[in-house]
Amino acid sequence: MSALILVIEDETDLAQMLEYNLEREGYRTRIANDGTSGSRLARQSPLPDLILLDLMLPDISGTEICRQLKAAEDTKNIPIIMVTARSEEIDRVVGFEVGADDYVVKPYSVRELILRIRAVLRRARPSAETNEETTHFGVLRVDSAAHRVFINEIEIALTALEFKLLLVLLSRRGRVQSREQLLRDVWGITADITTRTVDTHVKRLRHKLGEASEYVETLRGVGYRFKDRVE
Ligand code: CA
């Protein structure tokens, strides 16, 4: 079955153009012209496989919708591509803090958008490589079942937390992970500890990873990202 894409876009001409082009690419679509209906359609069964979310909507802001969807159990795994205008560059950062998976800047070409959509959908689907117990990535080998990590086939010792942090980053490679997301998904709590805890642990993990530390990239003011591919 082709992927179902929810487009939340208040510019009706643009929404229609997207609907036409996405369907021509073989995707199924659901269109909302304001935040309220977009928010409702995002929760409607069958759930969309991806949401294209305009940041500037007349009623609710795109970031608020994103925050709500990423906070809800049933919708938190739906990838969201945020659409921003050039002048809203700062909001890109905000977009990642609320959990957006990618963004495109208006005006964008349909071709560029389709490529982004494909890439995000591909990443959202669990890849066979990561599902297997052993993941190879450059000099790194991670045996998730045995909780063992090797760099150039030499085992390194990680704490349980560091191991979990590595697994989360690795399984979402190519995707930015905000400190808040990591706190939630690695530590499982949002209170008491601060996002600085994340920085401290990433630093320690990097130190232990040695040669493989370059795979963990820092996006200033945004969070961390495990490289998409080995260079
Ligand atoms: Ca708009």
mmCIF file of C-alpha atoms and ligand atoms in Angstrom:
data_model
loop_
_atom_site.group_PDB
_atom_site.id
_atom_site.type_symbol
_atom_site.label_atom_id
_atom_site.label_comp_id
_atom_site.label_asym_id
_atom_site.label_seq_id
_atom_site.Cartn_x
_atom_site.Cartn_y
_atom_site.Cartn_z
ATOM 1 C CA MET A 1 0.000 0.000 0.000
ATOM 2 C CA SER A 2 1.337 3.438 -0.886
ATOM 3 C CA ALA A 3 2.155 5.847 1.909
ATOM 4 C CA LEU A 4 -0.544 8.204 3.131
ATOM 5 C CA ILE A 5 0.619 11.799 3.404
ATOM 6 C CA LEU A 6 -1.207 14.426 5.381
ATOM 7 C CA VAL A 7 -0.631 17.943 4.051
ATOM 8 C CA ILE A 8 -1.417 20.726 6.508
ATOM 9 C CA GLU A 9 -1.174 23.906 4.458
ATOM 10 C CA ASP A 10 -3.364 27.012 4.573
ATOM 11 C CA GLU A 11 -2.407 28.257 1.099
ATOM 12 C CA THR A 12 -5.087 26.381 -0.818
ATOM 13 C CA ASP A 13 -3.373 26.721 -4.221
ATOM 14 C CA LEU A 14 -0.210 25.239 -2.806
ATOM 15 C CA ALA A 15 -2.157 22.492 -1.043
ATOM 16 C CA GLN A 16 -3.883 21.556 -4.312
ATOM 17 C CA MET A 17 -0.622 21.557 -6.204
ATOM 18 C CA LEU A 18 0.899 19.267 -3.573
ATOM 19 C CA GLU A 19 -2.092 16.957 -3.624
ATOM 20 C CA TYR A 20 -1.816 16.663 -7.403
ATOM 21 C CA ASN A 21 1.918 16.041 -7.421
ATOM 22 C CA LEU A 22 1.969 13.641 -4.500
ATOM 23 C CA GLU A 23 -0.782 11.557 -6.029
ATOM 24 C CA ARG A 24 1.024 11.566 -9.332
ATOM 25 C CA GLU A 25 3.996 10.093 -7.449
ATOM 26 C CA GLY A 26 1.732 7.342 -6.198
ATOM 27 C CA TYR A 27 1.126 8.606 -2.665
ATOM 28 C CA ARG A 28 -2.266 8.804 -1.069
ATOM 29 C CA THR A 29 -3.093 12.223 0.392
ATOM 30 C CA ARG A 30 -5.193 13.899 3.025
ATOM 31 C CA ILE A 31 -5.398 17.698 2.944
ATOM 32 C CA ALA A 32 -6.097 20.162 5.743
ATOM 33 C CA ASN A 33 -6.205 23.932 5.268
ATOM 34 C CA ASP A 34 -5.913 24.915 8.910
ATOM 35 C CA GLY A 35 -4.305 23.659 12.085
ATOM 36 C CA THR A 36 -7.456 22.478 13.815
ATOM 37 C CA SER A 37 -8.562 20.156 11.034
ATOM 38 C CA GLY A 38 -4.942 19.166 10.395
ATOM 39 C CA SER A 39 -4.548 18.161 13.991
ATOM 40 C CA ARG A 40 -7.756 16.130 13.805
ATOM 41 C CA LEU A 41 -6.836 14.456 10.505
ATOM 42 C CA ALA A 42 -3.439 13.523 11.928
ATOM 43 C CA ARG A 43 -5.158 11.372 14.551
ATOM 44 C CA GLN A 44 -7.724 9.872 12.235
ATOM 45 C CA SER A 45 -7.439 6.197 11.386
ATOM 46 C CA PRO A 46 -5.664 5.032 9.321
ATOM 47 C CA LEU A 47 -2.902 7.234 10.682
ATOM 48 C CA PRO A 48 -0.865 9.093 8.058
ATOM 49 C CA ASP A 49 2.617 7.736 7.263
ATOM 50 C CA LEU A 50 4.031 11.234 7.071
ATOM 51 C CA ILE A 51 2.871 14.779 7.762
ATOM 52 C CA LEU A 52 3.874 17.823 5.766
ATOM 53 C CA LEU A 53 3.286 20.640 8.195
ATOM 54 C CA ASP A 54 3.290 24.333 7.375
ATOM 55 C CA LEU A 55 4.704 26.378 10.212
ATOM 56 C CA MET A 56 2.528 29.459 9.735
ATOM 57 C CA LEU A 57 -1.121 28.525 9.995
ATOM 58 C CA PRO A 58 -4.020 30.871 10.748
ATOM 59 C CA ASP A 59 -5.223 29.170 13.929
ATOM 60 C CA ILE A 60 -2.567 26.985 15.590
ATOM 61 C CA SER A 61 1.155 27.229 14.875
ATOM 62 C CA GLY A 62 2.860 24.336 13.157
ATOM 63 C CA THR A 63 5.275 23.980 16.059
ATOM 64 C CA GLU A 64 2.383 23.595 18.500
ATOM 65 C CA ILE A 65 0.759 20.914 16.337
ATOM 66 C CA CYS A 66 4.099 19.141 16.050
ATOM 67 C CA ARG A 67 4.618 19.310 19.805
ATOM 68 C CA GLN A 68 1.181 17.828 20.459
ATOM 69 C CA LEU A 69 1.552 15.026 17.919
ATOM 70 C CA LYS A 70 5.015 14.091 19.165
ATOM 71 C CA ALA A 71 3.750 14.047 22.751
ATOM 72 C CA ALA A 72 0.857 11.674 22.046
ATOM 73 C CA GLU A 73 1.503 7.952 22.179
ATOM 74 C CA ASP A 74 -0.393 7.043 19.005
ATOM 75 C CA THR A 75 1.012 9.811 16.799
ATOM 76 C CA LYS A 76 4.543 10.279 18.139
ATOM 77 C CA ASN A 77 6.135 8.014 15.539
ATOM 78 C CA ILE A 78 4.615 9.729 12.520
ATOM 79 C CA PRO A 79 7.432 11.579 10.760
ATOM 80 C CA ILE A 80 6.843 15.291 10.318
ATOM 81 C CA ILE A 81 8.414 17.514 7.685
ATOM 82 C CA MET A 82 8.093 21.133 8.695
ATOM 83 C CA VAL A 83 7.628 23.739 5.991
ATOM 84 C CA THR A 84 9.031 27.155 6.782
ATOM 85 C CA ALA A 85 9.492 30.459 4.991
ATOM 86 C CA ARG A 86 13.014 31.742 4.604
ATOM 87 C CA SER A 87 12.557 34.543 7.120
ATOM 88 C CA GLU A 88 11.627 32.050 9.800
ATOM 89 C CA GLU A 89 15.035 30.461 9.952
ATOM 90 C CA ILE A 90 15.079 30.589 13.716
ATOM 91 C CA ASP A 91 11.988 28.427 13.764
ATOM 92 C CA ARG A 92 13.921 25.617 12.183
ATOM 93 C CA VAL A 93 15.627 25.143 15.487
ATOM 94 C CA VAL A 94 12.328 25.311 17.301
ATOM 95 C CA GLY A 95 10.982 22.746 14.843
ATOM 96 C CA PHE A 96 13.631 20.250 15.814
ATOM 97 C CA GLU A 97 13.124 20.942 19.495
ATOM 98 C CA VAL A 98 9.493 19.975 19.150
ATOM 99 C CA GLY A 99 10.481 16.845 17.286
ATOM 100 C CA ALA A 100 10.162 17.572 13.560
ATOM 101 C CA ASP A 101 12.067 15.043 11.448
ATOM 102 C CA ASP A 102 13.080 17.352 8.639
ATOM 103 C CA TYR A 103 12.191 20.712 7.183
ATOM 104 C CA VAL A 104 11.897 22.353 3.796
ATOM 105 C CA VAL A 105 12.120 26.054 3.140
ATOM 106 C CA LYS A 106 9.605 27.858 0.934
ATOM 107 C CA PRO A 107 9.742 28.295 -1.970
ATOM 108 C CA TYR A 108 10.787 24.692 -2.614
ATOM 109 C CA SER A 109 10.690 22.656 -5.783
ATOM 110 C CA VAL A 110 8.263 19.770 -5.890
ATOM 111 C CA ARG A 111 11.129 17.534 -6.882
ATOM 112 C CA GLU A 112 13.137 18.495 -3.810
ATOM 113 C CA LEU A 113 10.118 17.940 -1.618
ATOM 114 C CA ILE A 114 9.413 14.483 -3.055
ATOM 115 C CA LEU A 115 13.036 13.499 -2.447
ATOM 116 C CA ARG A 116 12.785 14.668 1.169
ATOM 117 C CA ILE A 117 9.549 12.768 1.634
ATOM 118 C CA ARG A 118 11.077 9.598 0.222
ATOM 119 C CA ALA A 119 14.140 9.929 2.442
ATOM 120 C CA VAL A 120 12.103 10.526 5.589
ATOM 121 C CA LEU A 121 9.759 7.621 4.812
ATOM 122 C CA ARG A 122 12.730 5.349 4.178
ATOM 123 C CA ARG A 123 14.291 6.291 7.494
ATOM 124 C CA ALA A 124 10.990 5.925 9.312
ATOM 125 C CA ARG A 125 10.647 2.342 8.197
ATOM 126 C CA PRO A 126 12.844 0.116 10.282
ATOM 127 C CA SER A 127 15.710 -0.912 8.058
ATOM 128 C CA ALA A 128 16.699 -4.558 7.909
ATOM 129 C CA GLU A 129 20.244 -3.593 8.739
ATOM 130 C CA THR A 130 19.270 -2.087 12.077
ATOM 131 C CA ASN A 131 16.709 -4.721 12.917
ATOM 132 C CA GLU A 132 19.268 -7.418 12.864
ATOM 133 C CA GLU A 133 21.109 -8.000 16.053
ATOM 134 C CA THR A 134 24.372 -6.735 14.646
ATOM 135 C CA THR A 135 24.790 -3.332 13.066
ATOM 136 C CA HIS A 136 27.891 -2.449 11.110
ATOM 137 C CA PHE A 137 28.667 1.176 10.523
ATOM 138 C CA GLY A 138 32.165 2.064 9.374
ATOM 139 C CA VAL A 139 34.616 0.975 12.085
ATOM 140 C CA LEU A 140 31.751 0.396 14.475
ATOM 141 C CA ARG A 141 30.011 -2.885 15.161
ATOM 142 C CA VAL A 142 27.140 -3.059 17.609
ATOM 143 C CA ASP A 143 25.689 -6.337 18.798
ATOM 144 C CA SER A 144 22.433 -5.155 20.333
ATOM 145 C CA ALA A 145 21.342 -8.503 21.707
ATOM 146 C CA ALA A 146 24.613 -9.096 23.542
ATOM 147 C CA HIS A 147 25.071 -5.413 24.453
ATOM 148 C CA ARG A 148 28.564 -5.393 22.998
ATOM 149 C CA VAL A 149 30.260 -2.671 20.985
ATOM 150 C CA PHE A 150 33.388 -3.023 18.886
ATOM 151 C CA ILE A 151 35.596 -0.435 17.216
ATOM 152 C CA ASN A 152 37.780 -2.016 14.540
ATOM 153 C CA GLU A 153 36.821 -5.334 16.127
ATOM 154 C CA ILE A 154 38.192 -4.303 19.518
ATOM 155 C CA GLU A 155 35.535 -4.321 22.183
ATOM 156 C CA ILE A 156 34.884 -1.159 24.171
ATOM 157 C CA ALA A 157 33.113 -0.983 27.513
ATOM 158 C CA LEU A 158 30.008 1.165 27.713
ATOM 159 C CA THR A 159 27.660 1.682 30.621
ATOM 160 C CA ALA A 160 24.061 0.558 30.083
ATOM 161 C CA LEU A 161 23.035 4.171 29.607
ATOM 162 C CA GLU A 162 25.782 4.907 27.111
ATOM 163 C CA PHE A 163 24.839 1.783 25.215
ATOM 164 C CA LYS A 164 21.224 2.845 25.056
ATOM 165 C CA LEU A 165 22.214 6.336 23.954
ATOM 166 C CA LEU A 166 24.362 4.882 21.191
ATOM 167 C CA LEU A 167 21.583 2.552 20.053
ATOM 168 C CA VAL A 168 19.019 5.353 19.922
ATOM 169 C CA LEU A 169 21.341 7.611 17.932
ATOM 170 C CA LEU A 170 22.429 4.805 15.627
ATOM 171 C CA SER A 171 18.928 3.540 14.931
ATOM 172 C CA ARG A 172 17.872 7.068 13.962
ATOM 173 C CA ARG A 173 20.922 7.885 11.942
ATOM 174 C CA GLY A 174 20.635 10.865 9.665
ATOM 175 C CA ARG A 175 17.940 12.327 11.880
ATOM 176 C CA VAL A 176 18.487 15.149 14.300
ATOM 177 C CA GLN A 177 17.737 14.236 17.878
ATOM 178 C CA SER A 178 17.090 17.135 20.231
ATOM 179 C CA ARG A 179 18.331 16.919 23.807
ATOM 180 C CA GLU A 180 14.719 16.757 24.958
ATOM 181 C CA GLN A 181 14.014 13.796 22.682
ATOM 182 C CA LEU A 182 17.096 11.982 23.930
ATOM 183 C CA LEU A 183 16.176 12.681 27.531
ATOM 184 C CA ARG A 184 12.759 11.218 26.922
ATOM 185 C CA ASP A 185 13.864 8.198 24.912
ATOM 186 C CA VAL A 186 17.103 7.276 26.666
ATOM 187 C CA TRP A 187 16.466 8.350 30.233
ATOM 188 C CA GLY A 188 12.702 7.991 30.008
ATOM 189 C CA ILE A 189 11.990 10.981 32.211
ATOM 190 C CA THR A 190 11.531 14.677 31.689
ATOM 191 C CA ALA A 191 11.803 15.964 35.242
ATOM 192 C CA ASP A 192 14.769 16.422 37.577
ATOM 193 C CA ILE A 193 17.590 16.030 35.114
ATOM 194 C CA THR A 194 18.486 18.736 32.673
ATOM 195 C CA THR A 195 19.449 18.664 29.041
ATOM 196 C CA ARG A 196 23.038 19.251 30.170
ATOM 197 C CA THR A 197 23.000 15.648 31.337
ATOM 198 C CA VAL A 198 22.614 14.665 27.696
ATOM 199 C CA ASP A 199 25.651 16.724 26.708
ATOM 200 C CA THR A 200 27.715 15.149 29.463
ATOM 201 C CA HIS A 201 26.807 11.631 28.409
ATOM 202 C CA VAL A 202 27.294 12.284 24.717
ATOM 203 C CA LYS A 203 30.734 13.649 25.558
ATOM 204 C CA ARG A 204 31.614 10.506 27.509
ATOM 205 C CA LEU A 205 30.216 8.261 24.809
ATOM 206 C CA ARG A 206 32.216 10.089 22.149
ATOM 207 C CA HIS A 207 35.350 9.724 24.205
ATOM 208 C CA LYS A 208 34.859 5.976 24.442
ATOM 209 C CA LEU A 209 33.978 5.674 20.759
ATOM 210 C CA GLY A 210 37.435 6.940 19.770
ATOM 211 C CA GLU A 211 37.740 6.671 16.026
ATOM 212 C CA ALA A 212 33.976 6.244 15.698
ATOM 213 C CA SER A 213 33.257 9.429 17.677
ATOM 214 C CA GLU A 214 33.040 11.450 14.473
ATOM 215 C CA TYR A 215 29.841 9.592 13.592
ATOM 216 C CA VAL A 216 28.066 11.498 16.344
ATOM 217 C CA GLU A 217 27.620 15.046 15.123
ATOM 218 C CA THR A 218 26.653 18.074 17.196
ATOM 219 C CA LEU A 219 24.141 20.476 15.688
ATOM 220 C CA ARG A 220 24.652 23.629 17.667
ATOM 221 C CA GLY A 221 21.532 24.740 19.452
ATOM 222 C CA VAL A 222 19.579 21.831 18.024
ATOM 223 C CA GLY A 223 20.918 18.522 19.277
ATOM 224 C CA TYR A 224 22.794 15.506 17.983
ATOM 225 C CA ARG A 225 22.769 13.398 14.880
ATOM 226 C CA PHE A 226 24.383 10.113 14.003
ATOM 227 C CA LYS A 227 25.805 10.302 10.496
ATOM 228 C CA ASP A 228 23.665 9.005 7.679
ATOM 229 C CA ARG A 229 26.509 7.151 5.988
ATOM 230 C CA VAL A 230 30.190 6.511 6.343
ATOM 231 C CA GLU A 231 32.326 8.853 4.254
HETATM 232 CA CA CA B 1 1.082 29.271 5.845
#
